């Protein structure tokens, strides 16, 4: 796997691409280093990676369980330490799931998705980050 990040302008605006997609990701830094609010920040990308990795697996597992999922939304929040580098210390994932979903099956699916199948989770936990999750079911 390989990605490329190229500079867009003389500020802190970059564009990331991967061979797997024609879509690019806009990345920008804070105003203090010349950022122009034209993209997401690197630490936000980490949360996005964790959320998307988990929800992909959750969707597959729920489908295998024959759960009728109408929609899924994921929110990921992270707490960072004050000292540099300001790494994450705690991260919480909230899965909002709409449809005819069995609570027990959803809980098992989320546990498998986050703790067993999500490689982003494993990398972050190996770095000492505490990751929790919760499920909110909606009809």
PDB file of C-alpha atoms in Angstrom, residues 11-83:
ATOM      1  CA  UNK A  11       0.702  27.583   2.555  1.00  0.00           C
ATOM      2  CA  UNK A  12       0.073  24.384   4.525  1.00  0.00           C
ATOM      3  CA  UNK A  13      -2.378  22.898   2.028  1.00  0.00           C
ATOM      4  CA  UNK A  14      -1.680  19.400   0.707  1.00  0.00           C
ATOM      5  CA  UNK A  15      -3.581  16.848  -1.346  1.00  0.00           C
ATOM      6  CA  UNK A  16      -3.410  13.116  -0.678  1.00  0.00           C
ATOM      7  CA  UNK A  17      -4.162  10.403  -3.206  1.00  0.00           C
ATOM      8  CA  UNK A  18      -4.143   6.628  -3.335  1.00  0.00           C
ATOM      9  CA  UNK A  19      -4.084   4.265  -6.301  1.00  0.00           C
ATOM     10  CA  UNK A  20      -7.337   2.690  -5.066  1.00  0.00           C
ATOM     11  CA  UNK A  21      -9.404   5.822  -5.738  1.00  0.00           C
ATOM     12  CA  UNK A  22      -9.678   8.738  -8.183  1.00  0.00           C
ATOM     13  CA  UNK A  23     -10.732  10.949  -5.235  1.00  0.00           C
ATOM     14  CA  UNK A  24      -8.215  13.136  -3.413  1.00  0.00           C
ATOM     15  CA  UNK A  25      -8.242  14.211   0.218  1.00  0.00           C
ATOM     16  CA  UNK A  26      -7.526  17.838   1.046  1.00  0.00           C
ATOM     17  CA  UNK A  27      -5.277  18.262   4.095  1.00  0.00           C
ATOM     18  CA  UNK A  28      -4.500  21.583   5.728  1.00  0.00           C
ATOM     19  CA  UNK A  29      -2.705  22.750   8.829  1.00  0.00           C
ATOM     20  CA  UNK A  30      -3.721  25.249  11.493  1.00  0.00           C
ATOM     21  CA  UNK A  31      -3.567  28.986  10.792  1.00  0.00           C
ATOM     22  CA  UNK A  32      -0.507  29.220  13.069  1.00  0.00           C
ATOM     23  CA  UNK A  33       1.580  27.458  10.388  1.00  0.00           C
ATOM     24  CA  UNK A  34      -0.137  28.983   7.376  1.00  0.00           C
ATOM     25  CA  UNK A  35      -3.234  26.809   7.146  1.00  0.00           C
ATOM     26  CA  UNK A  36      -6.143  28.190   5.161  1.00  0.00           C
ATOM     27  CA  UNK A  37      -8.973  25.889   6.334  1.00  0.00           C
ATOM     28  CA  UNK A  38      -9.032  24.135   2.953  1.00  0.00           C
ATOM     29  CA  UNK A  39      -8.843  20.598   4.303  1.00  0.00           C
ATOM     30  CA  UNK A  40      -8.884  18.328   7.297  1.00  0.00           C
ATOM     31  CA  UNK A  41      -6.073  18.137   9.791  1.00  0.00           C
ATOM     32  CA  UNK A  42      -3.893  15.033  10.163  1.00  0.00           C
ATOM     33  CA  UNK A  43      -5.232  14.062  13.603  1.00  0.00           C
ATOM     34  CA  UNK A  44      -8.785  14.334  12.260  1.00  0.00           C
ATOM     35  CA  UNK A  45      -7.748  11.884   9.550  1.00  0.00           C
ATOM     36  CA  UNK A  46      -6.736   9.416  12.275  1.00  0.00           C
ATOM     37  CA  UNK A  47     -10.240   9.589  13.772  1.00  0.00           C
ATOM     38  CA  UNK A  48     -11.750   9.265  10.284  1.00  0.00           C
ATOM     39  CA  UNK A  49      -9.619   6.181   9.631  1.00  0.00           C
ATOM     40  CA  UNK A  50     -10.759   4.535  12.874  1.00  0.00           C
ATOM     41  CA  UNK A  51     -14.419   5.347  12.279  1.00  0.00           C
ATOM     42  CA  UNK A  52     -14.468   4.208   8.671  1.00  0.00           C
ATOM     43  CA  UNK A  53     -12.512   1.019   9.365  1.00  0.00           C
ATOM     44  CA  UNK A  54     -14.932   0.101  12.158  1.00  0.00           C
ATOM     45  CA  UNK A  55     -18.131   0.944  10.273  1.00  0.00           C
ATOM     46  CA  UNK A  56     -17.121  -1.028   7.176  1.00  0.00           C
ATOM     47  CA  UNK A  57     -16.732  -4.145   9.304  1.00  0.00           C
ATOM     48  CA  UNK A  58     -19.865  -3.400  11.327  1.00  0.00           C
ATOM     49  CA  UNK A  59     -21.949  -3.170   8.161  1.00  0.00           C
ATOM     50  CA  UNK A  60     -20.623  -6.483   6.834  1.00  0.00           C
ATOM     51  CA  UNK A  61     -21.229  -8.268  10.134  1.00  0.00           C
ATOM     52  CA  UNK A  62     -24.765  -6.895  10.520  1.00  0.00           C
ATOM     53  CA  UNK A  63     -25.555  -8.028   6.973  1.00  0.00           C
ATOM     54  CA  UNK A  64     -24.271 -11.538   7.751  1.00  0.00           C
ATOM     55  CA  UNK A  65     -26.492 -11.515  10.855  1.00  0.00           C
ATOM     56  CA  UNK A  66     -29.433 -10.722   8.536  1.00  0.00           C
ATOM     57  CA  UNK A  67     -30.141  -7.423  10.258  1.00  0.00           C
ATOM     58  CA  UNK A  68     -32.136  -4.908   8.224  1.00  0.00           C
ATOM     59  CA  UNK A  69     -29.948  -1.815   8.337  1.00  0.00           C
ATOM     60  CA  UNK A  70     -31.482   1.316   6.823  1.00  0.00           C
ATOM     61  CA  UNK A  71     -28.614   3.641   7.717  1.00  0.00           C
ATOM     62  CA  UNK A  72     -25.485   3.928   9.864  1.00  0.00           C
ATOM     63  CA  UNK A  73     -23.741   7.039  11.149  1.00  0.00           C
ATOM     64  CA  UNK A  74     -20.466   7.069  13.063  1.00  0.00           C
ATOM     65  CA  UNK A  75     -19.178   9.800  15.363  1.00  0.00           C
ATOM     66  CA  UNK A  76     -15.651   9.606  16.717  1.00  0.00           C
ATOM     67  CA  UNK A  77     -14.286  11.903  19.409  1.00  0.00           C
ATOM     68  CA  UNK A  78     -10.757  11.967  20.730  1.00  0.00           C
ATOM     69  CA  UNK A  79      -9.053  13.504  23.731  1.00  0.00           C
ATOM     70  CA  UNK A  80      -5.445  14.593  23.310  1.00  0.00           C
ATOM     71  CA  UNK A  81      -2.771  15.200  25.886  1.00  0.00           C
ATOM     72  CA  UNK A  82      -1.482  18.729  26.440  1.00  0.00           C
ATOM     73  CA  UNK A  83       2.242  18.088  25.939  1.00  0.00           C
TER      74      UNK A  83
END
